[in-house]
Amino acid sequence: MWLSLGYDSNTEPFTSPKWFNNLLPAIIISTAFTLDLVHAIPQPRPLRTLWSWISGPYRNFLTLDDLILEPVDRTPQFSQLKARILSGLSCVAFVGWIGCLVFSIYMNDEDRLIRSLVYSVSWCYIALAVTLRPPLTPPYLFITFSVLSTLLSLVALGNDFFQEGNQNAILDVTAMIIPFTFAWIAGTLPLKTYRPSFNVAGPNDIPSVKLSCPEDRATLWTWSGFTFVQPLLNLAMERTLHAADVWSLSPFFRHKNLFIKFLDYRTLYPSHSLIRFLISSNSLDLILDVVLEMWSAVVGFVPPYALQEILAALKANDANSKQRAYLWTIVTFVAHLSFAQVDLFQSWHTRRCYERTRGQLFCALHYKSLKRREVSGRVQREGETKNADLGKILNLMQGDTYSVAQRFWEFSGLFTSPVRIIIALTFLYQILGWSALSGVAVVLIAFTLNYPLAQYDISITRSSWKAKDSRMDVVNELLQNIRFLKFYGWECQWSRKAESARETELRWRIKGNIVDTAISFIWVWMPSATALTSFMCYTLIAGEELTVSKAFTSIALFSQLQTPMVALPGQVFAMLHAYVSMQRIEDFLKEDEVPDWASTLLGDSIDPVVTKQGEKVETGFSDASFEWKESLCTDAVPSRFHLGPLDIIFPAGKLTIVSGATGSGKSAFLVALLGEMHCIAGKVLIDKMNHQVAYCAQNSWLEHATIRANVAFGSPFPFNEARYQSVLDACALRQDLAILDAGDMTEIGEKGITLSGGQRARIALARAMYSQAKCILLDDPLAAVDMHTAQHLVSNCFSGDLALGRTIVLVTHHISLCLPIASYLVELQKGTILYQGTIPELEEKGHLSHFIKTEDEPFPSPDSPPETLLDGDNKLAPPLRREPANDGKLVEAEARAEGRVSLRSYVTYIKASGIFAWSLTLAIMTLIRGINIGNQFFLSTWSRAYETGYPGVEFLGNKTTFPWSNLPPPSVNVKPWLLIYLYISIAGAFATLSYITLGYYTSLQASRSLFLALLRRLTRAPARFFDVTPIGRILNRFTSDISTIDNALQSSVRNCLTGVLTFFASFAVMLFIVPAFAPFAIVIAWLYIRLAPPYIRASRDLRRLESVSLSPTFAGFDELLRGIIHVRAFGMETRYQDTFYDRVDTFQSFDHAYWLVNNWLRWRYDCLGSVVVLAATLFALWQGVADGFAAIVIVQAGIFADASRQLVRVAAQLELDFNSMERVVEYLDVPQEAPAIIEKNRPPAYWPSNSGELVVENLVVKYAPKLPAVLHNISFTVTPSEKIGIVGRTGSGKSTLAMSLLRMIEPSEGRIIIDGVDISTIGLEDLRTRVTIVSQDVSLFTGTVRSNLDPLGQCTTEECMQALDRCHLTPLLNHKPTDEEPTLLDMKMNSDSMSAGEKQLLALARATLRRTSIIIMDEATSQIDSRLDDQIQQTIREELAGAIVITIAHRLKTVMDYDRILVLDDGKIVEFDTPEALLSRSNGFFRELCRKSTDWPLFAKMVNSRSHSSASRSST
């Protein structure tokens, strides 16, 4: 059997060169021997260093030592059985070739002797190697040698069929068995000697999130076909995949491992740019990408060359030519198979590069956000670079990072596209001669036209990104403040503002579409123009005949030329766009950061600015001065504010009181201590390491989590139940939790939306007290609670066991209450320290009494026991206690669709795009397909007309006529043929241009209408929807989903339709020419379809899981940016970064699994495509089809294979992209409020008038139809200009009644009549713009003071300034005129550029400007000092004298001088009368509330005074 391998004859059709048979195997084995020898000999250190430097780019970015998350399984996986089989097979092969060698010596056959000697020595070395050192991983060189031996035997087998009959064939088959078996067994060895973790999934394991991806356990053969993903596909066929069914990422892909290596790199090379790091860290993948793509680029020209040889052989039409045609058919088949394998490996490596790049950028942006100076209060000045806000950061995350990572995925195209172009043009020159150079001229013209367009396109891209950032800023501002906007009836105004920003974005997109249309048209039609020009020169000028082989080979080459020529400019543009994105990311990463000591991210590597005395770390300031400079912070005072100089050391283990007037800098004092202000002199003394600091801000920040999770706040110490219970008692939270079904496991909504201000303050305080911090900074937590609660907090929290040994710095206006437990006191005035010292020192100097007199704010009595979590005691929020028993979860997990995308999603998109436009698109696509096929038939007829007249006409029958039926032969006059080809090309050009233009138009229409529908639908959603839906989840619709609709959806639909048309058209053409191919084509099509279902099901589920997992990944950014000061104060940056790692890992695991499944299908489809081309060519040769039609069949077979491969993929991609559409459609169904305006029931312009009454009749309110009523048959009447106070215990329905007046909750029964108009009959905007509410929590917007005071522009400048003056805000803002801000009203501001007290003053000014006749007050001055509060109360009495004022009272002193007081209990009115009347009732409900107050003597005196006044007026 061994002798047959040496058979050599000139008559063999598949004869290979002798050097190939002998030299190549010898080279392989010699290489293996040399490598083994090099590894065995110790190398000198300089040589090792040189080798390490050279091989650096070829090593993996992560090594085993970099895997820190879990232990590595370093135990080699050794199989004794496989080692013995390999040794035995190699010994048998060696013995066989020794026998062949002896026989060759005996026969004196030199050729056989050399061959036998080479193979016997080779197998001898292999036997020794695998026996002495059994391989743990595949011996690649030995496998290559075995495969080569198998292929040579296969060639000999092919010769046997033509020459020597069945005997030698049997011997050759036998000769293939040993090397084939050796290669197969060796290929089943694992690719790695280790496993990066102990939980790598095996081939028989059911997929689970508890197992890591099985690619770390793959063998050579499972890796070559991606069969290791089969368990996931099998599971997808059984049921819907869930998150728990998808493997977790390999440790080599885990983002914490990657980013720690990134940080190490930045430490080693601080001067290296981000792009340099990305290239360096992905060097191995990028090199392999270029090498593998270069294979496809070079070998990709084998099929066109083979086509030329096959057509030339058919033209010769003899036996040897037929054999040559079969040979080139097989060569083409092998080339296509190599493409399948190369593409598989290339896809995995480029995907790894893409995933790592995107993940590293994600983590870098998040890491930067943890260190960046807080900029939410940053007011942009002219000429300054704008700092990124939430909208821009989301765009950086979900836009720019993808743009940069995508370029790494397509990196090789920049190198291989020029190679493809050069080879194609060289090949064309060999076929068409100098005529091909005319095509080069067309290419140069195209590049010349392209250059200015490219420059303009980059400019448009920059502007487009800015417009997108602005649009996201407006949408984010709208959604973040939607409840406040609904209170004022301004949501439609802000919606129109967002629509305007979207239109600006779309205008830039239109400009970009125009440029892209021109660029796309140039490059898409250029190959046709190149072919037309070249053929014209070749036939008309050179006078050559355009044969079939030349024509179709040239067309194939022009098609080959089209791919890189179309791709290259796109790749260049994409690189330029990525450069813009990289600049945006780099700009963000360069933004100001807090000092190293203010962030715990660097851990022990930093040197905090602290002063130590013994072992104690002092806390305070040393001659420190501060400015906001580059940024402002939450609760910050206005820009141009200067704090300091401060020189103070807080008494260790004692309580320090910090007080001062509104705007004096109290909040800035604390955040400066935390390192959040820019220190321009001196230093801060504080140690934030090891969670030594806790902070509670004036505006409490809470996580979207349970109450318990907020209190524990991810403490690094074990959960202490006893300490936790003590904290609940100390912070008066026990009664709050008792009323909840889920207790402390009740979930808090975003921003604590379901809690009152006092409840939020006490939970935030509990978080600070539960921590192990030694230094606690508290920013006025007493402002939001009543006296009983405040006394409880002072006695049990600030001075109890929880405060023992802790340095507490307390900002408060309630000095007398806290004075007994205080050790030190600081008074601030305009950013400087007015007084400071111990209590005895200040008392001795006489400052203390003055201090208390001017700054102390005495507590009024409470209206109830400490608040519970169910009543909006400082916040108009729905009472959750009315809901049935539950697990405390407020926000449900995001819904994930199952099965196919709903038909409604497709219909909605088509309607949004335009039904007529899609009908026209389908017609143009059909026309283009018909033009392409007609072009091929015409070329076939033209080429054959040189020899046989009109074969195409004869083939089709005498009755069939074509435009070229009566043309003269091209050898006589070629001009008519060229004209027809020109007409076909022009028709194709116009069809293509129409197709591109119409595509951009339909995409634009869909983008516009769907965004507007989504925005308007969400704007009109009830407030309850936003309570239970995280804003991050909604923003995800406006970022990733809208981005998919903008950029990808249109292409997916068109690609799917194109695939369907191409599939059926090419199938019909092949059957038309070779009907015998039909059965085989049907079998192949069935195989394609058979492979599709597992892929479609798995990919659909994985993509949906990915989409759902995106929301929490990015939703946390909003929460993080709002609370970044708290996160840094508590030293929780690492916890948040680790949480982000986990979320990105989860999201990436679905994406990674999807691309594994995608590659699984791609390899199989590529192999089937190779079989299709082989079979179609063999059928055409077997049927004896003429060369012209054979060319059409071969070309169409390639198109059919490509269409078959693409069809299922694009159909699946279409469904995946429509997942975004499905998510948008889901939000198009959210419930809606009543209409904003009802035209037929619009109230008169004067409504409500000052003479109008407020009448409530039999009002019954439920939060849901199945829930019990909150208000029961409430009826009362308020006369014009009357001042009404509403009091009641927690849960009595005070806030519900207020929300009913604004129809935030619609009544179940009864009605509310304002000035004769039933409010249920008018539009919500008409109602809410005529009724004003002033709440404790105030929303400000990006703009100016004027735009916040008067967003609708209805007031004059004088009126706005008067409102500011009357609310005493003008002196606090300390405005200094500039060119940019000439007046106070022009002063720029945003949501956090004012302190809490200043915000409330602005809200009051806003209320007085609205001049409505009904005003609802909800603790509107809680953050203002007592002196200013008295002035404001006087302003309210004067400015609102003619209006009905309804005050939800939590402090009885506030409403004691009101006209009447309405007392609620359990949703019913128990009392409603004047204060004196209610107080005079023995055992009255209101009287009992007042008697519990320490201010009872004051109330009695107030009532008596008013009674005497009333009596005197009556006598008069």
Coordinates of N, CA, C and O in Angstrom, one line a residue, residues 1262-1375:
K1262 N -59.0 55.9 45.2 CA -58.3 54.6 45.3 C -57.0 54.7 44.4 O -57.1 55.3 43.4
Y1263 N -56.0 54.0 44.9 CA -54.8 54.0 44.1 C -54.8 53.0 42.9 O -54.1 53.1 42.0
A1264 N -55.7 52.1 43.1 CA -56.0 51.1 42.0 C -57.4 50.5 42.3 O -57.9 50.5 43.4
P1265 N -58.0 50.1 41.2 CA -59.4 49.7 41.3 C -59.6 48.6 42.4 O -60.7 48.6 43.1
K1266 N -58.7 47.7 42.6 CA -58.8 46.6 43.5 C -58.3 46.9 44.9 O -58.4 46.0 45.8
L1267 N -57.8 48.1 45.1 CA -57.3 48.5 46.4 C -58.3 49.2 47.2 O -59.3 49.8 46.6
P1268 N -58.2 49.2 48.5 CA -59.2 49.9 49.3 C -59.1 51.4 49.2 O -58.0 51.9 48.8
A1269 N -60.1 52.1 49.5 CA -60.1 53.6 49.3 C -59.2 54.2 50.3 O -59.0 53.7 51.5
V1270 N -58.5 55.3 49.9 CA -57.7 56.1 50.8 C -58.4 57.2 51.4 O -58.2 57.6 52.5
L1271 N -59.3 57.8 50.6 CA -60.2 58.9 51.1 C -61.6 58.4 51.0 O -62.0 57.8 49.9
H1272 N -62.4 58.7 52.0 CA -63.8 58.1 52.1 C -64.8 59.3 52.2 O -64.9 60.0 53.2
N1273 N -65.5 59.5 51.1 CA -66.6 60.5 51.0 C -66.2 61.8 51.7 O -66.9 62.3 52.6
I1274 N -65.1 62.4 51.2 CA -64.6 63.7 51.7 C -65.5 64.8 51.1 O -65.6 64.8 49.9
S1275 N -66.0 65.7 51.9 CA -66.7 66.8 51.4 C -66.4 68.0 52.3 O -66.4 68.0 53.5
F1276 N -66.1 69.1 51.7 CA -65.8 70.4 52.4 C -65.8 71.5 51.3 O -65.7 71.3 50.1
T1277 N -65.9 72.7 51.8 CA -65.9 73.9 50.9 C -64.9 74.9 51.5 O -64.8 75.2 52.7
V1278 N -64.1 75.5 50.6 CA -63.1 76.6 50.9 C -63.6 77.8 50.3 O -63.7 77.9 49.0
T1279 N -63.8 78.9 51.1 CA -64.2 80.2 50.5 C -63.1 80.9 49.9 O -61.9 80.6 50.1
P1280 N -63.4 81.9 49.0 CA -62.3 82.7 48.4 C -61.3 83.3 49.4 O -61.7 83.8 50.4
S1281 N -60.0 83.3 49.0 CA -58.9 83.9 49.8 C -58.7 83.2 51.1 O -58.0 83.8 52.0
E1282 N -59.4 82.1 51.4 CA -59.2 81.5 52.7 C -57.9 80.7 52.8 O -57.5 80.1 51.8
K1283 N -57.4 80.7 54.0 CA -56.1 79.9 54.3 C -56.5 78.7 55.1 O -57.0 78.8 56.2
I1284 N -56.2 77.5 54.5 CA -56.6 76.3 55.1 C -55.4 75.4 55.4 O -54.5 75.3 54.6
G1285 N -55.3 75.0 56.7 CA -54.3 74.0 57.1 C -54.8 72.6 57.1 O -56.0 72.4 57.6
I1286 N -54.1 71.6 56.6 CA -54.5 70.2 56.7 C -53.6 69.5 57.6 O -52.3 69.5 57.3
V1287 N -54.1 68.9 58.6 CA -53.3 68.1 59.6 C -53.9 66.8 59.7 O -55.0 66.5 59.4
G1288 N -53.1 65.9 60.3 CA -53.5 64.5 60.6 C -52.3 63.6 60.8 O -51.2 64.0 60.4
R1289 N -52.6 62.5 61.4 CA -51.6 61.6 61.6 C -51.1 61.0 60.3 O -51.7 61.1 59.3
T1290 N -50.0 60.3 60.4 CA -49.4 59.6 59.3 C -50.4 58.7 58.6 O -51.1 57.9 59.3
G1291 N -50.5 58.7 57.3 CA -51.4 57.9 56.6 C -52.9 58.3 56.6 O -53.7 57.5 56.2
S1292 N -53.1 59.5 57.1 CA -54.5 60.0 57.2 C -55.1 60.4 55.9 O -56.3 60.6 55.7
G1293 N -54.2 60.6 54.9 CA -54.7 61.0 53.5 C -54.4 62.4 53.1 O -55.0 62.9 52.2
K1294 N -53.5 63.1 53.9 CA -53.2 64.6 53.6 C -52.7 64.7 52.2 O -53.2 65.5 51.4
S1295 N -51.6 64.0 51.9 CA -51.0 64.1 50.6 C -51.9 63.6 49.5 O -51.9 64.1 48.4
T1296 N -52.7 62.6 49.8 CA -53.6 62.1 48.7 C -54.6 63.1 48.4 O -54.9 63.3 47.2
L1297 N -55.1 63.9 49.4 CA -56.0 64.9 49.1 C -55.4 66.0 48.2 O -56.0 66.5 47.2
A1298 N -54.1 66.4 48.5 CA -53.4 67.4 47.7 C -53.2 66.9 46.3 O -53.4 67.6 45.3
M1299 N -52.9 65.6 46.1 CA -52.7 65.1 44.8 C -54.0 65.0 44.0 O -54.0 65.2 42.8
S1300 N -55.1 64.8 44.7 CA -56.4 64.8 44.1 C -56.7 66.2 43.5 O -57.4 66.3 42.4
L1301 N -56.3 67.2 44.2 CA -56.6 68.6 43.7 C -55.9 68.8 42.3 O -56.3 69.6 41.5
L1302 N -54.7 68.1 42.1 CA -54.0 68.3 40.9 C -54.3 67.1 39.9 O -53.7 67.0 38.8
R1303 N -55.2 66.2 40.3 CA -55.5 65.0 39.5 C -54.3 64.1 39.2 O -54.2 63.5 38.2
M1304 N -53.3 64.2 40.2 CA -52.3 63.2 40.1 C -52.8 61.8 40.3 O -52.3 60.8 39.9
I1305 N -53.9 61.8 41.1 CA -54.7 60.5 41.3 C -56.1 60.9 41.0 O -56.7 61.9 41.5
E1306 N -56.7 60.1 40.1 CA -58.1 60.4 39.7 C -59.1 59.8 40.7 O -58.9 58.7 41.2
P1307 N -60.1 60.5 41.1 CA -61.1 60.1 42.1 C -61.9 58.9 41.6 O -62.2 58.8 40.4
S1308 N -62.3 58.0 42.5 CA -63.1 56.9 42.1 C -64.6 57.3 42.1 O -65.4 56.9 41.3
E1309 N -64.9 58.2 43.0 CA -66.3 58.7 43.2 C -66.2 60.2 43.6 O -65.1 60.7 44.1
G1310 N -67.3 60.9 43.4 CA -67.3 62.3 43.8 C -66.6 63.2 42.8 O -66.2 62.8 41.7
R1311 N -66.5 64.5 43.2 CA -65.9 65.5 42.3 C -65.3 66.6 43.1 O -65.7 66.8 44.3
I1312 N -64.5 67.4 42.4 CA -63.8 68.6 43.0 C -64.2 69.7 42.0 O -63.9 69.7 40.8
I1313 N -64.8 70.8 42.6 CA -65.2 71.9 41.8 C -64.4 73.1 42.2 O -64.4 73.5 43.4
I1314 N -63.7 73.7 41.3 CA -62.9 75.0 41.6 C -63.6 76.1 40.7 O -63.6 76.0 39.5
D1315 N -64.0 77.1 41.5 CA -64.7 78.3 40.8 C -65.7 77.9 39.8 O -65.7 78.4 38.7
G1316 N -66.5 76.9 40.2 CA -67.7 76.5 39.4 C -67.3 75.5 38.3 O -68.2 75.1 37.5
V1317 N -66.1 75.1 38.2 CA -65.7 74.1 37.1 C -65.3 72.8 37.8 O -64.4 72.7 38.6
D1318 N -66.0 71.7 37.3 CA -65.6 70.4 37.7 C -64.2 70.0 37.1 O -64.1 69.9 35.9
I1319 N -63.2 69.8 37.9 CA -61.8 69.7 37.3 C -61.7 68.4 36.5 O -60.8 68.3 35.8
S1320 N -62.6 67.4 36.7 CA -62.5 66.2 35.9 C -62.9 66.4 34.5 O -62.7 65.5 33.7
T1321 N -63.5 67.6 34.2 CA -64.0 67.8 32.8 C -63.0 68.6 32.0 O -63.3 68.8 30.8
I1322 N -62.0 69.1 32.6 CA -61.0 69.9 31.8 C -59.7 69.1 31.7 O -59.4 68.1 32.3
G1323 N -58.9 69.7 30.8 CA -57.6 69.0 30.6 C -56.6 69.2 31.7 O -56.7 70.2 32.5
L1324 N -55.7 68.3 31.9 CA -54.7 68.4 33.0 C -53.8 69.6 32.9 O -53.5 70.2 34.0
E1325 N -53.4 70.0 31.7 CA -52.5 71.1 31.6 C -53.3 72.4 32.0 O -52.7 73.3 32.7
D1326 N -54.6 72.5 31.6 CA -55.4 73.6 32.0 C -55.5 73.7 33.5 O -55.5 74.8 34.1
L1327 N -55.6 72.5 34.2 CA -55.8 72.5 35.6 C -54.5 72.8 36.3 O -54.4 73.7 37.2
R1328 N -53.4 72.1 36.0 CA -52.1 72.2 36.7 C -51.4 73.5 36.5 O -50.6 73.9 37.4
T1329 N -51.7 74.2 35.4 CA -51.1 75.5 35.2 C -51.8 76.6 36.0 O -51.3 77.7 36.1
R1330 N -53.0 76.3 36.5 CA -53.8 77.3 37.2 C -53.8 77.0 38.7 O -54.4 77.8 39.5
V1331 N -53.2 75.9 39.1 CA -53.1 75.6 40.6 C -51.6 75.4 40.8 O -50.9 74.6 40.1
T1332 N -51.1 76.0 41.9 CA -49.6 75.9 42.1 C -49.4 75.1 43.4 O -50.1 75.3 44.4
I1333 N -48.3 74.3 43.3 CA -47.9 73.6 44.5 C -46.4 73.9 44.8 O -45.6 74.0 43.8
V1334 N -46.1 74.1 46.0 CA -44.7 74.4 46.4 C -44.3 73.3 47.4 O -44.9 73.3 48.5
S1335 N -43.4 72.4 47.0 CA -43.1 71.3 47.9 C -41.6 71.5 48.4 O -40.9 72.4 48.0
Q1336 N -41.3 70.6 49.4 CA -40.0 70.7 50.0 C -38.9 70.5 48.9 O -37.8 71.1 48.9
D1337 N -39.1 69.5 48.1 CA -38.1 69.1 47.1 C -38.3 69.9 45.8 O -39.4 69.9 45.2
V1338 N -37.4 70.7 45.4 CA -37.5 71.6 44.3 C -36.6 71.2 43.2 O -35.5 70.8 43.4
S1339 N -37.2 71.2 42.0 CA -36.4 70.9 40.8 C -36.0 72.1 40.0 O -36.8 73.0 39.8
L1340 N -34.7 72.2 39.7 CA -34.2 73.2 38.8 C -33.7 72.6 37.5 O -33.4 71.4 37.5
F1341 N -33.6 73.4 36.5 CA -33.3 72.9 35.2 C -32.1 73.7 34.6 O -31.8 74.9 35.0
T1342 N -31.4 73.1 33.7 CA -30.3 73.7 33.0 C -30.8 74.9 32.2 O -31.7 74.8 31.4
G1343 N -30.2 76.1 32.5 CA -30.7 77.3 31.8 C -30.2 78.5 32.6 O -29.1 78.6 33.1
T1344 N -31.1 79.5 32.8 CA -30.8 80.7 33.5 C -31.8 80.8 34.7 O -32.8 80.0 34.8
V1345 N -31.6 81.8 35.5 CA -32.5 82.1 36.6 C -33.9 82.4 36.0 O -34.9 81.9 36.5
R1346 N -33.9 83.1 34.9 CA -35.2 83.5 34.3 C -35.9 82.3 33.7 O -37.1 82.1 33.9
S1347 N -35.2 81.4 33.1 CA -35.8 80.3 32.5 C -36.4 79.3 33.5 O -37.3 78.5 33.3
N1348 N -35.8 79.3 34.7 CA -36.4 78.5 35.8 C -37.5 79.2 36.5 O -38.5 78.6 37.0
L1349 N -37.4 80.5 36.6 CA -38.6 81.3 37.2 C -39.8 81.3 36.3 O -40.9 81.0 36.8
D1350 N -39.6 81.5 35.0 CA -40.7 81.7 34.1 C -40.4 80.9 32.8 O -40.1 81.5 31.8
P1351 N -40.5 79.6 32.9 CA -40.2 78.7 31.7 C -41.0 79.0 30.5 O -40.6 78.9 29.4
L1352 N -42.3 79.5 30.7 CA -43.1 79.8 29.6 C -43.0 81.2 29.0 O -43.7 81.5 28.1
G1353 N -42.2 82.0 29.7 CA -41.9 83.3 29.2 C -43.1 84.2 29.3 O -43.4 85.1 28.4
Q1354 N -43.9 84.2 30.3 CA -45.1 84.9 30.4 C -45.0 86.2 31.3 O -46.0 87.0 31.3
C1355 N -43.9 86.4 31.9 CA -43.7 87.5 32.8 C -42.6 88.5 32.3 O -41.7 88.1 31.5
T1356 N -42.7 89.7 32.7 CA -41.7 90.7 32.3 C -40.5 90.6 33.2 O -40.5 90.0 34.2
T1357 N -39.4 91.3 32.7 CA -38.2 91.3 33.5 C -38.5 92.0 34.9 O -37.9 91.5 35.9
E1358 N -39.2 93.0 34.9 CA -39.5 93.7 36.2 C -40.3 92.8 37.2 O -40.0 92.7 38.4
E1359 N -41.2 92.0 36.7 CA -42.0 91.1 37.5 C -41.1 90.0 38.1 O -41.2 89.6 39.2
C1360 N -40.2 89.5 37.2 CA -39.3 88.4 37.7 C -38.3 89.0 38.8 O -38.1 88.3 39.8
M1361 N -37.8 90.2 38.6 CA -36.9 90.7 39.6 C -37.6 91.0 40.9 O -37.1 90.8 42.0
Q1362 N -38.9 91.5 40.8 CA -39.6 91.8 42.0 C -39.9 90.5 42.8 O -39.8 90.5 44.0
A1363 N -40.1 89.4 42.1 CA -40.4 88.1 42.7 C -39.1 87.7 43.5 O -39.2 87.2 44.6
L1364 N -38.0 87.9 42.9 CA -36.7 87.5 43.5 C -36.4 88.3 44.7 O -36.0 87.8 45.8
D1365 N -36.7 89.6 44.6 CA -36.5 90.6 45.7 C -37.4 90.2 46.9 O -37.0 90.2 48.1
R1366 N -38.7 90.0 46.6 CA -39.7 89.7 47.7 C -39.4 88.4 48.4 O -39.8 88.2 49.6
C1367 N -38.7 87.5 47.7 CA -38.4 86.2 48.3 C -37.0 86.2 48.9 O -36.4 85.2 49.2
H1368 N -36.3 87.4 48.9 CA -35.0 87.6 49.5 C -33.9 86.8 48.9 O -33.0 86.3 49.6
L1369 N -34.0 86.5 47.6 CA -33.1 85.7 46.9 C -32.0 86.5 46.3 O -30.8 86.0 46.1
T1370 N -32.2 87.7 46.0 CA -31.2 88.5 45.3 C -29.9 88.7 46.0 O -28.9 88.5 45.4
P1371 N -29.9 89.0 47.3 CA -28.6 89.2 48.0 C -27.9 87.8 48.1 O -26.7 87.8 48.2
L1372 N -28.6 86.7 48.2 CA -28.0 85.4 48.4 C -27.2 85.0 47.2 O -26.2 84.3 47.2
L1373 N -27.8 85.3 46.0 CA -27.1 84.9 44.7 C -25.9 85.6 44.5 O -25.0 85.2 43.7
N1374 N -25.7 86.8 45.1 CA -24.4 87.5 45.0 C -23.9 87.6 43.5 O -22.8 87.3 43.2
H1375 N -24.8 88.1 42.6 CA -24.5 88.2 41.2 C -23.7 89.4 40.9 O -23.9 90.5 41.4

